[in-house]
Amino acid sequence: MIFIDNEGHTNPKLNLALEEYALRHFDTSTDYLLFYINEPSIIIGRNQNTLEEINQEYIDDNNIHVVRRVSGGGAVYHDLGNLNFSFITNHDGKRISNFKKFTAPVIRVLNNMGVSAELKGRNDILVNEKKISGTAQFSTGKRMISHGTLLFDTDMSEVTKALQVKMSKIESKGHKSVRSRVANISEFLKTPISMEAFKNQLLVGLYEASEPFETYKLTEAEWQAVYKLKADKYDLWDWNFGRSPKFNIQRNKRFSVGEIDLRIFVEKGHISECKVFGDFFGRKPVSDIESLLIGVPYDKVEITKALKNLSVKEYFGDLEKMEFLNLIYGND
Ligand SMILES: Nc1ncnc2c1ncn2[C@@H]1O[C@H](COP(=O)(O)OC(=O)CCCC[C@@H]2CCSS2)[C@@H](O)[C@H]1O
């Protein structure tokens, strides 16, 4: 097993691009291990509806990245106190993969540090009934990634705030995250250590089984290819938000002008259908608004742009534009 040096990068989009690049292009005759730590971010599962998983307002205000990964499963929060491990190996041929094979060595090292970690369910690692790690897998062709988080000293109040969703009625076939009680590994250590020391102990522990330790440094050309994958995929709204399974939103609110009831259907991240109902006395037909919105990405900035020239008062009487935009976008 060769250890991949990520050169200390903490941009989640770059780290996920590096991981996917290694999966697809590195030597298939050997296994690799990669560690990465991300600055504050939410990492969404492959088949999730991003908007259903995040607190958009909080994320915008606090500059938290939102990135979709290639593996399935739920949404997790990362910060500099969370260490990710990733095994890149040949596919073991099983359709429902064997998480145990990859979590067992990590659990063994944690146990040796005096932390009573155990695998629970199919893919969570728990200590005292609290989750300290979530794992996921992805395979393509001959190769697969088995990766997981390790909450070491993450800011736990951020986890709940960033993942708390405010959106009213939203319906989709997207994979829903499974909320758990979480804890940091550092709470269970008798002698406090730094993240750097934890990382090194984990690395040494994982290699204990006698294998020679070899580190791989990417060439300049390989880094360039990783940056290209980042730019072509992980940096894009289309991948992080647009790729969500189709969903629909129903929102209604009573204003002084009357009640407005809104139904929006979103496919591939774009509004495919929109209906505005209400008991207001509009002067102009609301179908004008509906047609302005069709085809627009379901995104605050894009919706605001699409309705830039709309005079809300001509349709709803005494209603502020901001109130209408908030209704469409889901801010209460
Ligand atoms: N960082 C982290 N680690 C463990 N558990 C977390 C974390 N952040 C949030 N949570 C809790 O897990 C649930 C979601 O659990 P759920 O089981 O739905 O999803 C997962 O575990 C996915 C793990 C993906 C691991 C990848 C490895 C490298 S990149 S991300 C969430 O609602 C919180 O309660």
XYZ file of C-alpha atoms and ligand atoms in Angstrom:
366
model
C 0.000 0.000 0.000
C 1.377 3.375 -1.052
C 0.589 6.561 0.857
C -0.406 9.502 -1.357
C 0.961 12.868 -0.245
C -1.728 15.538 -0.744
C 0.794 18.216 0.200
C -1.398 19.596 2.956
C -4.157 20.944 0.710
C -7.368 21.774 2.556
C -9.624 22.803 -0.315
C -12.354 20.121 -0.431
C -12.854 20.526 -4.172
C -9.184 19.877 -4.788
C -9.014 16.959 -2.364
C -12.035 15.239 -3.896
C -10.576 15.801 -7.376
C -7.271 14.286 -6.221
C -9.079 11.258 -4.798
C -11.069 10.678 -7.992
C -7.983 11.196 -10.130
C -6.047 8.610 -8.127
C -8.969 6.188 -8.432
C -9.125 6.508 -12.192
C -5.490 6.949 -13.176
C -3.096 5.520 -10.623
C -1.333 2.176 -11.040
C -3.914 -0.582 -10.643
C -1.362 -3.132 -9.490
C -1.131 -1.561 -6.038
C -3.342 -0.174 -3.253
C -3.164 3.423 -2.085
C -4.005 5.264 1.094
C -4.829 8.968 1.073
C -5.481 11.306 4.008
C -7.048 14.723 3.602
C -8.392 17.446 5.841
C -10.847 20.016 4.512
C -11.578 23.572 5.521
C -15.240 24.036 6.595
C -17.447 22.232 4.100
C -20.455 20.033 3.638
C -19.792 16.960 1.555
C -22.974 15.716 -0.096
C -23.590 12.110 -1.178
C -23.781 11.288 -4.868
C -27.560 10.861 -4.950
C -28.662 13.595 -2.617
C -30.674 16.713 -3.149
C -28.205 19.342 -1.968
C -30.833 21.878 -0.918
C -32.539 19.318 1.279
C -29.343 18.780 3.254
C -27.896 22.220 3.884
C -28.711 25.391 5.752
C -28.117 27.656 2.768
C -28.285 30.934 4.646
C -25.819 29.799 7.285
C -23.503 28.410 4.641
C -23.529 31.641 2.635
C -22.894 33.730 5.735
C -20.010 31.568 6.916
C -18.297 30.731 3.622
C -18.742 26.994 3.958
C -18.038 24.956 0.808
C -20.718 22.627 -0.508
C -19.322 19.794 -2.589
C -20.853 16.625 -3.967
C -18.714 13.480 -3.818
C -18.795 10.414 -6.077
C -19.721 7.964 -3.309
C -23.266 7.455 -2.032
C -24.631 8.007 1.464
C -25.483 11.093 3.460
C -24.190 14.606 4.000
C -21.385 15.259 6.489
C -19.678 18.366 7.837
C -15.878 18.736 7.638
C -13.521 21.238 9.200
C -9.826 21.252 10.088
C -10.608 18.985 13.057
C -11.928 16.187 10.831
C -9.522 13.748 9.187
C -10.595 11.811 6.106
C -8.998 8.496 5.170
C -9.394 6.903 1.787
C -8.325 3.453 0.591
C -8.018 3.107 -3.174
C -7.928 -0.561 -4.084
C -9.111 -3.068 -6.619
C -12.820 -3.708 -6.505
C -13.499 -6.745 -4.343
C -16.182 -7.991 -6.725
C -19.038 -7.673 -4.240
C -22.035 -5.595 -5.157
C -22.770 -4.649 -1.576
C -19.294 -3.925 -0.491
C -17.498 -4.972 2.568
C -16.988 -1.940 4.775
C -15.548 -4.056 7.556
C -12.402 -4.794 5.596
C -11.555 -1.079 5.542
C -12.944 0.060 8.868
C -11.373 -2.825 10.845
C -7.766 -1.532 10.566
C -8.892 1.987 11.543
C -10.829 0.610 14.527
C -7.806 -1.466 15.547
C -5.568 1.619 15.620
C -8.171 3.594 17.596
C -8.476 0.722 20.073
C -4.700 0.727 20.492
C -4.928 4.422 21.367
C -7.370 3.485 24.142
C -10.497 4.580 22.261
C -13.253 1.960 22.406
C -14.401 2.369 18.819
C -16.674 -0.190 17.170
C -18.443 -0.630 13.869
C -22.204 -0.072 14.120
C -24.750 -0.871 11.479
C -23.200 -1.165 8.082
C -20.843 1.748 8.027
C -20.627 3.971 11.104
C -17.865 3.881 13.709
C -19.141 4.663 17.210
C -17.617 5.294 20.616
C -20.015 5.148 23.606
C -22.990 5.083 21.193
C -21.818 8.288 19.542
C -20.707 8.478 15.924
C -17.101 9.459 15.324
C -16.896 8.285 11.699
C -19.121 7.839 8.660
C -17.944 5.848 5.669
C -18.918 5.365 2.039
C -17.720 3.540 -1.074
C -17.609 4.060 -4.810
C -16.439 1.733 -7.512
C -15.749 2.100 -11.187
C -14.392 -0.630 -13.413
C -11.695 -2.481 -11.536
C -11.113 0.071 -8.825
C -12.873 1.360 -5.769
C -12.640 3.991 -3.055
C -13.512 3.132 0.548
C -13.373 6.312 2.530
C -14.452 7.701 5.844
C -14.372 10.664 8.170
C -12.790 10.779 11.609
C -14.138 13.494 13.873
C -11.078 14.402 15.916
C -11.731 17.887 17.256
C -14.409 19.296 14.984
C -16.549 22.227 16.088
C -19.736 20.289 16.848
C -22.035 23.296 17.030
C -21.190 23.954 13.376
C -22.169 20.416 12.370
C -25.770 20.928 13.420
C -26.017 24.512 12.247
C -24.633 23.841 8.763
C -26.694 20.685 8.206
C -29.953 22.006 9.585
C -32.497 22.545 6.837
C -35.125 25.247 7.004
C -36.886 24.685 3.694
C -40.612 24.038 4.089
C -42.299 21.331 2.104
C -39.841 19.684 -0.211
C -40.303 16.319 -1.841
C -37.679 14.320 -3.664
C -36.337 10.846 -4.239
C -32.896 11.998 -3.083
C -31.078 9.891 -0.490
C -31.791 11.322 2.956
C -28.993 11.605 5.513
C -29.283 9.669 8.738
C -28.820 12.105 11.638
C -26.769 10.763 14.534
C -25.355 11.882 17.837
C -21.734 12.711 17.147
C -18.568 12.988 19.222
C -14.898 13.867 18.796
C -12.189 11.241 19.227
C -10.102 13.694 21.264
C -12.746 13.505 24.030
C -11.859 9.843 24.551
C -8.080 10.160 24.662
C -6.454 9.997 28.087
C -3.534 12.182 27.001
C -4.419 15.023 24.645
C -2.603 15.041 21.308
C -2.657 17.338 18.293
C -4.336 16.512 14.993
C -0.866 16.208 13.445
C 0.151 13.602 16.031
C -3.168 11.760 15.600
C -2.650 11.626 11.843
C 0.860 10.244 12.261
C -0.214 7.634 14.799
C -3.012 6.498 12.512
C -0.653 6.270 9.568
C 1.961 4.294 11.466
C -0.751 2.043 12.911
C -2.268 1.313 9.526
C 1.134 0.311 8.172
C 2.030 -1.769 11.216
C 1.336 -5.000 9.382
C 4.925 -5.083 8.127
C 4.480 -3.553 4.703
C 7.200 -1.237 3.518
C 6.111 2.360 3.827
C 6.225 4.277 0.582
C 4.971 7.792 -0.113
C 3.907 8.914 -3.555
C 4.251 12.532 -4.631
C 2.293 13.588 -7.695
C 4.203 14.961 -10.653
C 3.562 18.481 -11.907
C 1.578 17.055 -14.841
C -0.562 14.963 -12.507
C -1.332 17.982 -10.307
C -2.345 19.862 -13.420
C -4.747 17.063 -14.349
C -6.156 17.154 -10.803
C -6.706 20.927 -11.055
C -8.419 20.383 -14.394
C -10.784 17.799 -12.881
C -11.506 20.246 -10.068
C -12.319 23.023 -12.557
C -14.394 20.776 -14.835
C -16.385 19.097 -12.086
C -15.977 19.931 -8.414
C -15.999 23.712 -8.907
C -19.264 23.604 -10.828
C -22.736 24.467 -9.566
C -24.028 21.859 -12.026
C -22.229 19.073 -10.160
C -22.648 20.297 -6.583
C -26.257 21.486 -6.825
C -27.592 20.807 -10.329
C -27.062 17.080 -10.253
C -29.648 16.600 -7.505
C -32.516 14.203 -8.238
C -35.644 16.053 -9.298
C -37.654 17.568 -6.498
C -40.599 19.799 -5.921
C -41.258 22.508 -3.442
C -44.508 23.783 -2.091
C -44.511 27.040 -0.193
C -47.300 29.266 0.937
C -47.483 32.397 3.004
C -50.077 34.949 4.005
C -49.170 38.542 3.184
C -51.241 41.696 3.703
C -52.312 41.377 0.042
C -53.517 37.816 0.525
C -52.123 34.315 0.506
C -49.651 33.161 -2.130
C -49.199 29.467 -2.800
C -46.236 28.457 -4.884
C -45.398 25.089 -6.498
C -41.998 24.704 -8.104
C -40.658 21.617 -9.857
C -36.892 21.355 -10.228
C -35.130 18.969 -12.615
C -31.350 18.817 -13.072
C -31.190 21.876 -10.849
C -33.400 23.989 -13.132
C -37.014 25.053 -12.674
C -39.053 22.902 -15.053
C -42.526 23.934 -13.957
C -43.908 26.663 -11.760
C -47.387 27.552 -10.565
C -48.428 30.594 -8.554
C -51.833 30.440 -6.846
C -53.390 33.073 -4.668
C -56.377 35.068 -3.546
C -54.846 38.439 -4.361
C -56.369 40.838 -6.890
C -53.659 40.914 -9.476
C -53.760 43.282 -12.370
C -51.460 41.274 -14.565
C -51.545 37.485 -15.117
C -49.130 35.531 -12.901
C -48.371 33.281 -15.868
C -45.887 36.035 -16.894
C -43.896 35.266 -13.747
C -44.201 31.539 -14.276
C -42.668 31.807 -17.717
C -39.835 34.040 -16.486
C -38.880 31.324 -14.011
C -38.995 28.270 -16.245
C -35.516 27.101 -17.216
C -33.804 29.178 -14.507
C -31.406 27.344 -12.133
C -33.022 26.996 -8.689
C -30.466 29.292 -7.122
C -30.949 32.537 -5.220
C -28.680 34.641 -7.436
C -30.078 33.253 -10.694
C -33.702 33.669 -9.617
C -33.039 37.241 -8.520
C -31.433 37.927 -11.907
C -34.322 36.365 -13.842
C -36.841 38.560 -12.025
C -34.713 41.714 -12.140
C -37.144 43.674 -14.315
C -40.294 42.310 -12.752
C -42.489 44.803 -10.989
C -44.014 42.651 -8.246
C -46.574 45.348 -7.370
C -48.163 45.069 -10.839
C -49.092 41.481 -10.004
C -49.676 41.375 -6.282
C -50.464 44.942 -5.293
C -48.683 46.020 -2.140
C -46.036 43.305 -1.891
C -42.301 43.924 -1.615
C -40.120 42.214 -4.167
C -37.887 40.845 -1.425
C -40.871 39.141 0.213
C -41.718 37.427 -3.043
C -38.094 36.343 -3.675
C -37.842 34.965 -0.158
C -40.987 32.970 -0.743
C -39.570 31.443 -3.933
C -36.209 30.712 -2.464
C -37.336 29.406 0.873
C -36.103 31.967 3.377
C -38.603 32.368 6.170
N -17.651 14.533 9.759
C -18.577 13.696 10.219
N -18.249 12.448 10.587
C -19.178 11.582 11.059
N -20.480 11.881 11.176
C -20.875 13.112 10.817
C -19.952 14.080 10.324
N -20.636 15.200 10.027
C -21.925 14.950 10.337
N -22.077 13.689 10.815
C -23.310 13.003 11.258
O -23.612 11.986 10.304
C -24.930 12.220 9.731
C -24.975 11.714 8.289
O -24.787 10.323 8.298
P -25.025 9.422 6.991
O -24.885 8.001 7.421
O -26.306 9.829 6.321
O -23.838 9.824 6.000
C -22.496 9.533 6.204
O -22.047 9.212 7.284
C -21.634 9.695 4.961
C -20.155 9.511 5.205
C -19.329 9.989 4.012
C -17.856 9.885 4.239
C -16.998 10.507 3.152
C -15.546 10.286 3.406
C -14.656 11.268 2.719
S -15.540 12.553 2.001
S -17.226 12.230 2.975
C -25.131 13.692 9.894
O -26.496 14.056 9.865
C -24.497 13.939 11.273
O -25.368 13.506 12.304
